[in-house]
Every structure is written in structure tokens, then in C-alpha cells.
Tab-separated table of C-alpha atoms and ligand atoms in Angstrom:
chain	number	residue	atom	x	y	z
A	1	UNK	CA	-0.004	-0.018	-0.025
A	2	UNK	CA	1.388	3.401	-0.967
A	3	UNK	CA	2.081	5.690	1.965
A	4	UNK	CA	-0.634	8.297	2.504
A	5	UNK	CA	0.387	11.989	2.680
A	6	UNK	CA	-1.287	12.141	6.133
A	7	UNK	CA	-1.794	10.105	9.300
A	8	UNK	CA	-5.334	9.044	10.178
A	9	UNK	CA	-6.088	9.482	13.856
A	10	UNK	CA	-9.106	7.726	15.286
A	11	UNK	CA	-10.589	7.257	18.773
A	12	UNK	CA	-13.696	5.204	19.452
A	13	UNK	CA	-16.532	5.555	21.932
A	14	UNK	CA	-18.290	2.223	22.308
A	15	UNK	CA	-21.494	1.379	24.193
A	16	UNK	CA	-22.162	-2.255	24.877
A	17	UNK	CA	-25.217	-3.675	26.557
A	18	UNK	CA	-24.406	-5.919	29.510
A	19	UNK	CA	-25.881	-9.474	29.549
A	20	UNK	CA	-28.237	-9.053	32.481
A	21	UNK	CA	-31.756	-10.338	32.836
A	22	UNK	CA	-32.988	-7.095	34.279
A	23	UNK	CA	-32.367	-3.369	33.921
A	24	UNK	CA	-29.672	-1.376	35.802
A	25	UNK	CA	-31.935	0.253	38.457
A	26	UNK	CA	-35.192	-1.719	38.424
A	27	UNK	CA	-36.432	-5.296	37.861
A	28	UNK	CA	-37.760	-4.860	34.321
A	29	UNK	CA	-36.673	-7.359	31.722
A	30	UNK	CA	-33.995	-6.440	29.134
A	31	UNK	CA	-35.124	-9.053	26.633
A	32	UNK	CA	-34.912	-7.866	23.049
A	33	UNK	CA	-37.893	-7.715	20.728
A	34	UNK	CA	-40.888	-7.363	23.116
A	35	UNK	CA	-43.874	-5.168	21.998
A	36	UNK	CA	-43.164	-1.424	22.764
A	37	UNK	CA	-43.539	-0.253	26.365
A	38	UNK	CA	-44.243	-3.738	27.794
A	39	UNK	CA	-40.973	-3.856	29.824
A	40	UNK	CA	-41.333	-0.729	31.913
A	41	UNK	CA	-42.132	0.277	35.495
A	42	UNK	CA	-42.387	3.559	37.466
A	43	UNK	CA	-38.569	3.539	37.988
A	44	UNK	CA	-37.525	3.284	34.385
A	45	UNK	CA	-40.186	5.626	33.017
A	46	UNK	CA	-39.111	8.221	35.486
A	47	UNK	CA	-42.197	8.642	37.795
A	48	UNK	CA	-41.696	11.108	40.609
A	49	UNK	CA	-40.740	9.676	44.002
A	50	UNK	CA	-39.354	6.308	42.897
A	51	UNK	CA	-35.938	5.136	43.936
A	52	UNK	CA	-33.301	3.339	41.808
A	53	UNK	CA	-31.579	0.244	43.202
A	54	UNK	CA	-28.323	-0.883	41.517
A	55	UNK	CA	-28.198	-4.241	39.707
A	56	UNK	CA	-25.278	-6.072	41.322
A	57	UNK	CA	-24.879	-8.427	38.402
A	58	UNK	CA	-24.405	-5.547	36.021
A	59	UNK	CA	-21.703	-4.133	38.302
A	60	UNK	CA	-19.970	-7.516	38.466
A	61	UNK	CA	-19.996	-7.848	34.642
A	62	UNK	CA	-18.568	-4.312	34.303
A	63	UNK	CA	-15.743	-5.237	36.746
A	64	UNK	CA	-14.897	-8.285	34.685
A	65	UNK	CA	-14.713	-6.243	31.450
A	66	UNK	CA	-12.606	-3.634	33.176
A	67	UNK	CA	-10.173	-6.223	34.459
A	68	UNK	CA	-9.915	-7.893	31.018
A	69	UNK	CA	-9.251	-4.493	29.446
A	70	UNK	CA	-6.263	-4.082	31.794
A	71	UNK	CA	-7.758	-1.037	33.454
A	72	UNK	CA	-6.979	0.583	36.687
A	73	UNK	CA	-10.171	-0.164	38.666
A	74	UNK	CA	-11.324	2.442	41.147
A	75	UNK	CA	-12.003	1.253	44.690
A	76	UNK	CA	-14.491	4.102	45.054
A	77	UNK	CA	-16.869	4.947	42.233
A	78	UNK	CA	-20.097	6.970	42.181
A	79	UNK	CA	-23.144	7.801	40.059
A	80	UNK	CA	-23.910	11.108	38.412
A	81	UNK	CA	-26.850	12.611	36.577
A	82	UNK	CA	-26.220	13.713	33.040
A	83	UNK	CA	-28.945	16.207	32.334
A	84	UNK	CA	-30.360	16.745	28.901
A	85	UNK	CA	-33.777	16.977	27.348
A	86	UNK	CA	-34.865	14.389	24.781
A	87	UNK	CA	-38.220	12.720	24.292
A	88	UNK	CA	-36.838	9.222	24.842
A	89	UNK	CA	-35.341	10.205	28.204
A	90	UNK	CA	-38.321	10.399	30.582
A	91	UNK	CA	-36.421	11.495	33.680
A	92	UNK	CA	-34.688	14.365	31.871
A	93	UNK	CA	-31.348	12.939	32.910
A	94	UNK	CA	-29.379	9.772	32.403
A	95	UNK	CA	-27.741	8.049	35.379
A	96	UNK	CA	-24.105	7.762	34.365
A	97	UNK	CA	-20.649	8.198	35.863
A	98	UNK	CA	-18.669	11.419	35.468
A	99	UNK	CA	-15.592	12.265	37.456
A	100	UNK	CA	-15.176	8.929	39.300
A	101	UNK	CA	-15.746	6.257	36.667
A	102	UNK	CA	-15.459	2.517	37.313
A	103	UNK	CA	-12.003	2.437	35.783
A	104	UNK	CA	-9.335	4.210	33.728
A	105	UNK	CA	-6.172	3.691	31.764
A	106	UNK	CA	-6.460	0.290	30.181
A	107	UNK	CA	-5.537	-1.212	26.845
A	108	UNK	CA	-6.515	-3.849	24.366
A	109	UNK	CA	-3.959	-5.450	22.044
A	110	UNK	CA	-5.251	-6.032	18.483
A	111	UNK	CA	-3.669	-8.191	15.777
A	112	UNK	CA	-1.914	-5.951	13.269
A	113	UNK	CA	-2.201	-6.323	9.499
A	114	UNK	CA	1.407	-5.781	8.540
A	115	UNK	CA	3.379	-5.718	11.766
A	116	UNK	CA	4.452	-8.912	13.492
A	117	UNK	CA	3.634	-7.458	16.857
A	118	UNK	CA	0.105	-6.752	18.059
A	119	UNK	CA	-0.902	-3.056	18.229
A	120	UNK	CA	-1.780	-1.760	21.617
A	121	UNK	CA	-4.884	0.523	21.714
A	122	UNK	CA	-5.063	2.388	24.967
A	123	UNK	CA	-8.361	2.917	26.796
A	124	UNK	CA	-9.143	6.196	28.554
A	125	UNK	CA	-12.018	5.075	30.701
A	126	UNK	CA	-14.798	2.579	31.106
A	127	UNK	CA	-17.968	3.408	32.943
A	128	UNK	CA	-21.465	2.161	33.612
A	129	UNK	CA	-24.659	3.976	32.644
A	130	UNK	CA	-28.244	3.415	31.768
A	131	UNK	CA	-29.638	3.468	28.236
A	132	UNK	CA	-32.375	5.805	26.979
A	133	UNK	CA	-35.546	4.736	25.204
A	134	UNK	CA	-36.082	4.697	21.472
A	135	UNK	CA	-37.899	7.030	19.224
A	136	UNK	CA	-39.971	5.322	16.463
A	137	UNK	CA	-40.423	7.337	13.301
A	138	UNK	CA	-42.619	5.102	11.157
A	139	UNK	CA	-42.942	7.292	8.043
A	140	UNK	CA	-43.110	4.152	5.939
A	141	UNK	CA	-46.143	2.923	7.826
A	142	UNK	CA	-47.912	6.108	6.849
A	143	UNK	CA	-47.572	7.798	10.268
A	144	UNK	CA	-46.578	11.431	10.477
A	145	UNK	CA	-46.116	11.322	14.272
A	146	UNK	CA	-43.257	9.750	16.253
A	147	UNK	CA	-43.791	7.397	19.094
A	148	UNK	CA	-41.549	6.384	22.037
A	149	UNK	CA	-40.656	2.826	23.138
A	150	UNK	CA	-39.248	2.809	26.721
A	151	UNK	CA	-38.388	-0.902	26.845
A	152	UNK	CA	-34.775	-0.051	26.494
A	153	UNK	CA	-34.775	2.813	29.034
A	154	UNK	CA	-32.655	1.815	31.986
A	155	UNK	CA	-30.798	-1.044	30.282
A	156	UNK	CA	-27.244	-1.378	31.610
A	157	UNK	CA	-24.548	-0.089	29.259
A	158	UNK	CA	-20.805	-0.085	29.530
A	159	UNK	CA	-19.241	2.886	27.804
A	160	UNK	CA	-15.667	2.301	26.618
A	161	UNK	CA	-13.632	5.204	25.370
A	162	UNK	CA	-10.286	4.724	23.616
A	163	UNK	CA	-7.351	7.089	23.158
A	164	UNK	CA	-6.957	8.301	19.567
A	165	UNK	CA	-4.493	5.446	18.999
A	166	UNK	CA	-6.189	3.867	15.973
A	167	UNK	CA	-4.412	4.585	12.684
A	168	UNK	CA	-6.641	3.293	9.937
A	169	UNK	CA	-10.250	2.463	9.151
A	170	UNK	CA	-9.296	-1.212	8.983
A	171	UNK	CA	-7.714	-1.034	12.428
A	172	UNK	CA	-10.923	0.455	13.868
A	173	UNK	CA	-12.740	-2.556	12.535
A	174	UNK	CA	-10.179	-4.945	13.952
A	175	UNK	CA	-10.352	-3.290	17.356
A	176	UNK	CA	-14.134	-3.628	17.406
A	177	UNK	CA	-13.918	-7.297	16.364
A	178	UNK	CA	-11.346	-8.002	19.090
A	179	UNK	CA	-13.397	-6.090	21.722
A	180	UNK	CA	-16.511	-8.027	20.708
A	181	UNK	CA	-14.662	-11.334	20.894
A	182	UNK	CA	-13.283	-10.501	24.315
A	183	UNK	CA	-16.716	-9.460	25.681
A	184	UNK	CA	-18.269	-12.628	24.213
A	185	UNK	CA	-15.661	-14.792	25.854
A	186	UNK	CA	-16.310	-13.083	29.165
A	187	UNK	CA	-20.050	-13.442	28.677
A	188	UNK	CA	-20.271	-9.710	29.484
A	189	UNK	CA	-22.156	-8.747	26.302
A	190	UNK	CA	-23.299	-10.436	23.153
A	191	UNK	CA	-22.307	-7.217	21.242
A	192	UNK	CA	-25.033	-7.798	18.678
A	193	UNK	CA	-25.105	-4.639	16.570
A	194	UNK	CA	-28.426	-5.520	14.863
A	195	UNK	CA	-30.119	-5.591	18.224
A	196	UNK	CA	-28.377	-2.431	19.381
A	197	UNK	CA	-26.265	-4.162	22.040
A	198	UNK	CA	-23.143	-2.569	20.584
A	199	UNK	CA	-23.093	0.976	19.342
A	200	UNK	CA	-20.083	2.919	18.212
A	201	UNK	CA	-19.217	6.530	17.556
A	202	UNK	CA	-15.815	7.460	16.087
A	203	UNK	CA	-13.703	10.647	16.335
A	204	UNK	CA	-11.424	11.106	13.405
A	205	UNK	CA	-9.035	13.662	12.034
A	206	UNK	CA	-5.855	13.837	9.969
A	207	UNK	CA	-2.383	14.866	10.948
A	208	UNK	CA	-0.669	16.305	7.900
A	209	UNK	CA	3.035	17.120	7.769
A	210	UNK	CA	3.684	20.626	6.270
A	211	UNK	CA	6.742	22.802	6.120
A	212	UNK	CA	5.310	24.717	9.108
A	213	UNK	CA	4.897	21.552	11.148
A	214	UNK	CA	2.046	19.058	11.602
A	215	UNK	CA	-1.348	20.438	10.647
A	216	UNK	CA	-4.365	18.787	12.201
A	217	UNK	CA	-7.800	18.810	10.494
A	218	UNK	CA	-10.778	19.530	12.823
A	219	UNK	CA	-11.987	16.447	14.673
A	220	UNK	CA	-15.207	14.991	13.337
A	221	UNK	CA	-17.420	12.705	15.385
A	222	UNK	CA	-19.038	10.139	13.064
A	223	UNK	CA	-22.317	8.593	14.198
A	224	UNK	CA	-24.980	6.264	12.870
A	225	UNK	CA	-22.753	3.336	11.810
A	226	UNK	CA	-24.683	0.088	11.986
A	227	UNK	CA	-22.013	-2.539	11.347
A	228	UNK	CA	-18.249	-2.963	11.731
A	229	UNK	CA	-18.055	-2.797	7.932
A	230	UNK	CA	-19.960	0.516	8.021
A	231	UNK	CA	-17.414	1.866	10.582
A	232	UNK	CA	-14.573	0.997	8.243
A	233	UNK	CA	-16.325	2.483	5.206
A	234	UNK	CA	-17.420	5.673	7.002
A	235	UNK	CA	-13.939	6.321	8.373
A	236	UNK	CA	-12.353	5.750	4.938
A	237	UNK	CA	-14.860	8.167	3.391
A	238	UNK	CA	-14.290	10.705	6.164
A	239	UNK	CA	-10.458	10.591	5.889
A	240	UNK	CA	-10.665	11.274	2.122
A	241	UNK	CA	-13.255	13.993	2.657
A	242	UNK	CA	-11.021	15.735	5.223
A	243	UNK	CA	-8.047	15.461	2.960
A	244	UNK	CA	-10.096	17.074	0.118
A	245	UNK	CA	-11.197	19.926	2.385
A	246	UNK	CA	-7.590	20.419	3.582
A	247	UNK	CA	-6.321	20.668	0.019
A	248	UNK	CA	-9.033	23.154	-0.923
A	249	UNK	CA	-8.594	25.444	2.050
A	250	UNK	CA	-4.862	24.985	2.226
A	251	UNK	CA	-3.400	25.818	5.626
A	252	UNK	CA	-6.173	28.314	6.516
A	253	UNK	CA	-7.901	25.825	8.727
A	254	UNK	CA	-8.265	28.206	11.610
A	255	UNK	CA	-10.274	27.274	14.621
A	256	UNK	CA	-13.038	25.055	13.304
A	257	UNK	CA	-15.123	23.541	16.111
A	258	UNK	CA	-15.598	19.807	16.442
A	259	UNK	CA	-18.291	18.639	14.006
A	260	UNK	CA	-20.751	15.776	14.226
A	261	UNK	CA	-21.495	13.932	11.024
A	262	UNK	CA	-23.837	10.968	10.366
A	263	UNK	CA	-23.051	8.037	8.103
A	264	UNK	CA	-25.563	7.585	5.327
A	265	UNK	CA	-25.460	3.851	4.618
A	266	UNK	CA	-27.134	4.087	1.203
A	267	UNK	CA	-25.349	7.063	-0.249
A	268	UNK	CA	-22.161	5.988	1.443
A	269	UNK	CA	-21.273	9.502	2.574
A	270	UNK	CA	-21.191	11.313	5.912
A	271	UNK	CA	-23.478	14.327	6.368
A	272	UNK	CA	-23.425	17.102	9.027
A	273	UNK	CA	-25.623	16.557	12.056
A	274	UNK	CA	-26.461	18.977	14.914
A	275	UNK	CA	-23.221	19.688	16.751
A	276	UNK	CA	-22.694	17.895	20.027
A	277	UNK	CA	-23.093	19.706	23.329
A	278	UNK	CA	-19.984	20.308	25.375
A	279	UNK	CA	-19.888	18.208	28.524
A	280	UNK	CA	-20.434	21.287	30.685
A	281	UNK	CA	-23.864	21.639	29.080
A	282	UNK	CA	-24.957	18.419	30.690
A	283	UNK	CA	-24.738	20.013	34.116
A	284	UNK	CA	-23.484	16.780	35.716
A	285	UNK	CA	-24.083	16.430	39.400
A	286	UNK	CA	-23.909	13.504	41.831
A	287	UNK	CA	-26.982	11.186	41.855
A	288	UNK	CA	-28.469	11.689	45.347
A	289	UNK	CA	-30.581	8.487	45.276
A	290	UNK	CA	-27.712	6.057	44.901
A	291	UNK	CA	-24.867	5.349	47.277
A	292	UNK	CA	-21.281	5.273	45.911
A	293	UNK	CA	-19.884	1.833	45.242
A	294	UNK	CA	-16.743	0.654	46.941
A	295	UNK	CA	-14.627	-2.256	45.705
A	296	UNK	CA	-11.889	-3.752	47.840
A	297	UNK	CA	-8.406	-4.555	46.385
A	298	UNK	CA	-9.144	-8.244	47.285
A	299	UNK	CA	-12.340	-8.149	45.108
A	300	UNK	CA	-10.376	-6.665	42.227
A	301	UNK	CA	-7.771	-9.375	42.590
A	302	UNK	CA	-10.480	-12.091	42.685
A	303	UNK	CA	-12.035	-10.714	39.464
A	304	UNK	CA	-8.685	-10.586	37.717
A	305	UNK	CA	-7.937	-14.203	38.795
A	306	UNK	CA	-11.345	-15.392	37.563
A	307	UNK	CA	-11.018	-14.213	33.937
A	308	UNK	CA	-9.535	-17.435	32.685
A	309	UNK	CA	-7.851	-17.686	29.287
A	310	UNK	CA	-8.786	-14.796	27.023
A	311	UNK	CA	-8.656	-14.806	23.225
A	312	UNK	CA	-5.107	-13.455	22.995
A	313	UNK	CA	-3.878	-16.080	25.477
A	314	UNK	CA	-5.645	-18.862	23.629
A	315	UNK	CA	-4.209	-17.864	20.252
A	316	UNK	CA	-0.762	-17.961	21.773
A	317	UNK	CA	-1.364	-21.362	23.379
A	318	UNK	CA	-2.749	-22.940	20.210
A	319	UNK	CA	0.292	-21.823	18.297
A	320	UNK	CA	2.874	-22.741	20.924
A	321	UNK	CA	1.428	-26.062	22.325
A	322	UNK	CA	-0.465	-27.387	19.315
A	323	UNK	CA	1.770	-26.229	16.448
A	324	UNK	CA	-0.993	-24.211	14.648
A	325	UNK	CA	-0.159	-21.344	12.362
A	326	UNK	CA	-1.478	-17.858	13.084
A	327	UNK	CA	-4.380	-18.286	10.613
A	328	UNK	CA	-5.746	-21.546	12.065
A	329	UNK	CA	-5.349	-20.325	15.640
A	330	UNK	CA	-7.287	-17.203	14.641
A	331	UNK	CA	-10.100	-19.080	12.950
A	332	UNK	CA	-10.633	-21.351	15.967
A	333	UNK	CA	-10.403	-18.627	18.610
A	334	UNK	CA	-12.722	-16.338	16.661
A	335	UNK	CA	-15.335	-19.082	16.643
A	336	UNK	CA	-15.656	-18.672	20.423
A	337	UNK	CA	-14.809	-20.426	23.593
A	338	UNK	CA	-16.823	-23.664	22.924
A	339	UNK	CA	-15.041	-24.284	19.632
A	340	UNK	CA	-11.678	-23.849	21.337
A	341	UNK	CA	-12.759	-26.342	23.980
A	342	UNK	CA	-13.838	-28.823	21.317
A	343	UNK	CA	-10.524	-28.374	19.602
A	344	UNK	CA	-8.444	-28.852	22.709
A	345	UNK	CA	-10.176	-32.103	23.544
A	346	UNK	CA	-9.974	-33.309	19.929
A	347	UNK	CA	-6.313	-32.549	19.653
A	348	UNK	CA	-5.511	-34.264	22.896
A	349	UNK	CA	-7.391	-37.396	21.909
A	350	UNK	CA	-5.988	-37.685	18.340
A	351	UNK	CA	-2.570	-36.385	19.274
A	352	UNK	CA	-2.271	-34.062	16.258
A	353	UNK	CA	-3.216	-30.378	16.612
A	354	UNK	CA	-2.877	-29.596	12.905
A	355	UNK	CA	-5.146	-32.518	11.962
A	356	UNK	CA	-7.657	-31.560	14.650
A	357	UNK	CA	-7.706	-27.997	13.326
A	358	UNK	CA	-8.236	-29.205	9.739
A	359	UNK	CA	-11.082	-31.563	10.598
A	360	UNK	CA	-12.809	-28.815	12.654
A	361	UNK	CA	-12.509	-26.213	9.910
A	362	UNK	CA	-13.350	-28.423	6.961
A	363	UNK	CA	-15.862	-30.839	8.410
A	364	UNK	CA	-17.206	-29.874	11.856
A	365	UNK	CA	-17.747	-26.114	11.260
A	366	UNK	CA	-19.252	-26.851	7.834
A	367	UNK	CA	-21.986	-28.883	9.510
A	368	UNK	CA	-22.339	-26.401	12.378
A	369	UNK	CA	-22.912	-23.587	9.894
A	370	UNK	CA	-25.244	-25.603	7.640
A	371	UNK	CA	-27.401	-26.664	10.514
A	372	UNK	CA	-27.062	-23.237	12.237
A	373	UNK	CA	-26.337	-24.944	15.525
A	374	UNK	CA	-23.777	-24.316	18.257
A	375	UNK	CA	-20.751	-26.572	18.387
A	376	UNK	CA	-21.947	-27.709	21.815
A	377	UNK	CA	-24.865	-29.344	19.974
A	378	UNK	CA	-22.657	-30.949	17.331
A	379	UNK	CA	-23.607	-34.679	17.381
A	380	UNK	CA	-20.119	-36.210	17.193
A	381	UNK	CA	-18.261	-35.680	20.486
A	382	UNK	CA	-14.599	-34.771	20.261
A	383	UNK	CA	-13.542	-38.121	21.788
A	384	UNK	CA	-15.311	-40.017	19.015
A	385	UNK	CA	-13.935	-37.817	16.210
A	386	UNK	CA	-10.528	-38.040	17.809
A	387	UNK	CA	-10.717	-41.833	17.374
A	388	UNK	CA	-11.553	-41.455	13.683
A	389	UNK	CA	-8.579	-39.125	13.182
A	390	UNK	CA	-6.366	-41.592	14.935
A	391	UNK	CA	-7.487	-44.295	12.477
A	392	UNK	CA	-6.618	-42.011	9.554
A	393	UNK	CA	-3.246	-41.091	11.045
A	394	UNK	CA	-2.433	-44.705	11.767
A	395	UNK	CA	-3.194	-45.737	8.202
A	396	UNK	CA	-6.318	-47.794	8.994
A	397	UNK	CA	-8.439	-45.411	6.922
A	398	UNK	CA	-7.475	-43.013	4.178
A	399	UNK	CA	-8.933	-39.497	4.322
A	400	UNK	CA	-11.893	-40.118	1.952
A	401	UNK	CA	-12.873	-43.166	4.028
A	402	UNK	CA	-12.373	-41.154	7.235
A	403	UNK	CA	-14.854	-38.637	5.807
A	404	UNK	CA	-17.329	-41.419	5.044
A	405	UNK	CA	-17.023	-42.632	8.624
A	406	UNK	CA	-17.573	-39.020	9.788
A	407	UNK	CA	-20.705	-38.778	7.672
A	408	UNK	CA	-21.963	-42.092	9.012
A	409	UNK	CA	-21.440	-41.069	12.630
A	410	UNK	CA	-23.166	-37.793	11.855
A	411	UNK	CA	-26.229	-39.633	10.674
A	412	UNK	CA	-26.317	-42.638	12.911
A	413	UNK	CA	-24.167	-41.885	15.935
A	414	UNK	CA	-22.347	-44.767	17.556
A	415	UNK	CA	-18.643	-45.657	17.776
A	416	UNK	CA	-16.158	-45.254	14.927
A	417	UNK	CA	-15.569	-49.078	14.758
A	418	UNK	CA	-19.344	-49.603	14.273
A	419	UNK	CA	-19.305	-47.062	11.430
A	420	UNK	CA	-16.253	-48.796	9.867
A	421	UNK	CA	-18.045	-52.173	10.024
A	422	UNK	CA	-21.329	-50.804	8.679
A	423	UNK	CA	-19.515	-49.238	5.731
A	424	UNK	CA	-17.810	-52.511	5.020
A	425	UNK	CA	-14.281	-51.110	5.315
A	426	UNK	CA	-12.019	-54.135	5.986
A	427	UNK	CA	-8.827	-53.717	7.840
A	428	UNK	CA	-5.926	-54.839	5.714
A	429	UNK	CA	-3.115	-56.404	7.722
A	430	UNK	CA	0.011	-54.256	7.414
A	431	UNK	CA	2.130	-57.347	6.644
A	432	UNK	CA	-0.192	-58.067	3.704
A	433	UNK	CA	0.241	-54.521	2.397
A	434	UNK	CA	3.954	-54.764	2.773
A	435	UNK	CA	4.058	-58.051	0.833
A	436	UNK	CA	1.925	-56.534	-1.909
A	437	UNK	CA	4.153	-53.517	-2.132
A	438	UNK	CA	7.317	-55.615	-2.443
A	439	UNK	CA	5.677	-57.565	-5.245
A	440	UNK	CA	4.769	-54.347	-7.113
A	441	UNK	CA	8.157	-52.700	-6.666
A	442	UNK	CA	9.882	-55.920	-7.976
A	443	UNK	CA	7.522	-56.090	-10.938
A	444	UNK	CA	7.836	-52.417	-12.011
A	445	UNK	CA	11.505	-51.531	-12.470
A	446	UNK	CA	10.701	-48.651	-14.808
A	447	UNK	CA	8.525	-46.915	-12.221
A	448	UNK	CA	11.189	-47.494	-9.588
A	449	UNK	CA	13.816	-45.914	-11.839
A	450	UNK	CA	11.572	-42.845	-12.323
A	451	UNK	CA	10.985	-42.502	-8.664
A	452	UNK	CA	14.709	-42.841	-7.958
A	453	UNK	CA	15.344	-40.007	-10.452
A	454	UNK	CA	13.172	-37.767	-8.329
A	455	UNK	CA	9.799	-38.186	-10.035
A	456	UNK	CA	7.778	-39.181	-6.919
A	457	UNK	CA	4.611	-38.743	-8.950
A	458	UNK	CA	5.355	-42.017	-10.740
A	459	UNK	CA	4.337	-43.776	-7.481
A	460	UNK	CA	0.730	-43.159	-8.497
A	461	UNK	CA	0.875	-46.119	-10.840
A	462	UNK	CA	1.938	-48.485	-8.011
A	463	UNK	CA	-0.821	-47.125	-5.794
A	464	UNK	CA	-3.346	-47.697	-8.607
A	465	UNK	CA	-2.215	-51.246	-9.111
A	466	UNK	CA	-2.345	-51.899	-5.361
A	467	UNK	CA	-5.930	-50.576	-5.126
A	468	UNK	CA	-6.914	-52.794	-8.070
A	469	UNK	CA	-5.509	-55.893	-6.238
A	470	UNK	CA	-7.096	-54.924	-2.916
A	471	UNK	CA	-9.663	-52.132	-2.739
A	472	UNK	CA	-9.302	-51.909	1.065
A	473	UNK	CA	-5.699	-50.825	1.120
A	474	UNK	CA	-4.828	-47.308	2.266
A	475	UNK	CA	-3.140	-45.463	-0.601
A	476	UNK	CA	-1.141	-43.317	1.795
A	477	UNK	CA	0.269	-46.421	3.483
A	478	UNK	CA	1.050	-48.021	0.119
A	479	UNK	CA	2.935	-44.906	-0.952
A	480	UNK	CA	4.886	-44.774	2.254
A	481	UNK	CA	5.955	-48.513	2.119
A	482	UNK	CA	6.889	-48.293	-1.565
A	483	UNK	CA	8.993	-45.179	-0.933
A	484	UNK	CA	10.785	-46.942	1.874
A	485	UNK	CA	11.445	-50.050	-0.221
A	486	UNK	CA	12.753	-48.023	-3.154
A	487	UNK	CA	15.030	-45.928	-0.863
A	488	UNK	CA	16.527	-49.133	0.516
A	489	UNK	CA	17.205	-50.648	-2.992
B	501	ZN	ZN1	-38.383	-0.646	35.087
B	502	MN	MN1	-22.642	7.262	27.064
């Protein structure tokens, strides 16, 4: 890729919905997809006189995420009211955290495209807050009015703010994928963008070297991006747009205030939106109805110790202990924790990490995707499949027969030996194969000469003859024995 005449500087602000049954300050359900306003109560619709009570599960999940993001976790954290008026915010304020957030100063390492080392994206802060409701503008349904659905009001959110450490639209996407994977592993959030459980805003500007020093274009906050792909596209568009503006206006950038622009998915452009209020406009003040939360250093240690192996650790272990390459390790880890567990068991049973990874990617995951099931519901347990792979590795079955056994087990269940019997695959005694190979080698001096001159392909004719004589022989084994015999001649 040609070097750009500028550096792209991006910081992200991500909101993820925590995987709790109930809302942050009341007992209402957080289940997605219920009819509008059926999951509300006086607390989350902001009736006067009601009192919020903090959801302990939400706080525990937030702590887990904070620990996994390598943050400095505060032992004392409090709630604040963020005041603004909007129809979907019935109380007129959002309960959030302002000056004493849950945690600060963390980081997440993300795989880098062209550098061998991961790239470290630093995190400014992570805090808990409640979600607002949703405005419904059903112009398509022929309605001129707007309606409000408060089912989402009060849903627990984690807000994660990064430093402007991201250097390309692709890296922004990779960061989001890695964050999603991490939070999925921790069972902190499902990060489902379609259901609104992950939302992202991006701040972007360009740093441009000039004879007078580095010029910076005004920071633009991009909103309304509905997929990771949209984030990447919107940022790529915005970088080019800012470069165009810079070239037109030259160095007379002056003091342009921060702008807010929305991504138009269909036109694939960003358009100006109303500019964001400064944080002083929110008139933050401490929430008087909630007590501050204290966390002991022992609790923080306990949470850190309970995280288990995270995606980055697992990738490393699969490469180091199971001999996988970066690509295979990535594919397995990105499938989620249960796929990794299936792999670990399978590799241990069959004794070959690479073979286990291949069978999972080519056979197991194909079925999992076709049937749209989770790997935990995959009908062949890793111990059984491991036995099949052992048979293939040991030469009892060749790969096509191994696949037939796999298909049989998929349909009928049972043990590998039962499948082998049902399919009529006879074991050929290795001594018998050896005798056959000796005969063939002796009878085909021309082929042997070709092989000796380096044309290993010529072996195909011996394998073909062997299969004609005994259809149950394993071609790989025949090849192996013939090579050995020829090498010893
Ligand atoms: Zn409620
Ligand atoms: Mn927020």
C-alpha cells in the first residue's frame, strides 16, 4: 500500500449492553424484541418519588470487562446525573458516571495487518450507565407522528472510550472485532449490533506534515454506523473528505469547532448533524438517590484471577502447544470459547493439533454452519472424532474413508468401529500390504527408476495397481511403504 500524505487518527466511543436479565436500576426485563412499552415500570419511566436500586450483576460484569481491558479499577466509584432533554429520556437525565468512573487507563492489544507485533490501543475510561428509550419514526407505515418505546430505558450499558491510537479504518474494525470477541468470551455482552447491544461513535481527524509543522484537521465525530463494515467505510470516506477539504482550504484551517456527522449507509457519505453539546452543558451532578460503590483490592484481585484464558492467550497457546499457524489459531479462537474447547479435547485425543484444526474447519464447522447450531450441539463428541482421526493417522483409513465414517457417525451416531463395520471397510493387515508393495516394486523396475530419479509422482501407478488388487488398502500407506522399499534398494 502506498504511503498516505497524512496520518489518520481515530478514537472510538463504544457502548455495549451488559448481559443481564434485568435493567440497571429496576427489575424490568432487558429481553430484546418485546412489543413497545411492555417492559417498563415507574422507575424506568421516571415517575416522581421512585428510587433506583443498583443491579449487582451489572456491576460484576462491568468489573470483569474492566479487568480484562487491563484497566486501573477504582476502589470508590459513584453515580452522576447527566442532564439533557430528549423525548426518549423520561427522567430528563441519564444516570451515568462522570468524574469517578469505574475504571481508567487500560488497553487492548489487537492483531496488526502488517506488523508482526500486536498493536496496543489504549483505553481512557470505562464506565457504567443506563440506556435511553427509542424514538420510532414510522414514516413508511404512513404515520406522520413519532412514538416512544421505553423498553430499552434503563438497560445497563458499558461505555468504553479509547485514546486516539487507531491509525486506519481497517484497524478500527479490527479493534471492534477484538473487543466483541473479548466481551463474548467473558459473557459480558453479546455485542449484537443488529439488536443495538453494541453501538459505536468514532472521532477522526488527519495529521498532515507541512513545512510549518504538523497540521491537524478539525476532529469529526461520526455517528450512525450500523455494522463494523460501516465503521470501516465511514472512516475511509471521512479521511478522504477531510483530505479534500484540507487541499482546498490549504493551511487556513483556523479554529473550526468539532463537528458531528452521520453516516448515510445508502449514499455511502457522511453528512453534517447537529453539533454535540460540550460536557459542561450536561450539568452533571452526583446522583443523590444512589450510594457510591466501593470495591476492595481483594475483590479486584479475585475478578482478575477469575477471567480465565482470554482470546489473545488462547491464540498464543494454540500456536505454541499445538503447532498451529496464526491463521488456524485465529479461525478457531474467533469461533468462540466452545469451539476452542472442542479443539483442545480433539487434539488431545488424536494427538495431532494440525489434523484436529483441519477436521474442525473443513468438516465440523461446515455442518455447524449448515445446521445453524452451536458446536456444543454438534452430534459427534470430540472423543469419537478423535478416534476417527487416529484411524486415519495410523493408516487404518485413508482420508476419503475417514470422511465417510464421519458422515456415517453424523447420521447414525455410535462408535467409529461400528461405522467402519457398517460401511464394510475391511482392515488390511499391514504385513499383507507390505508383501503386496514388495511384489509391485519388484515387478515395475521402470517406475522404480523414475521415482529414484526424483519423479515421486510415478508412485501413482503403483498405488493404482495396489488398489486394483485390494480395494481396502490405504493409498497413503502403500505410498509410504513403496518409498521406503525403493530408498533401501
Ligand atoms: Zn423498570
Ligand atoms: Mn454514554
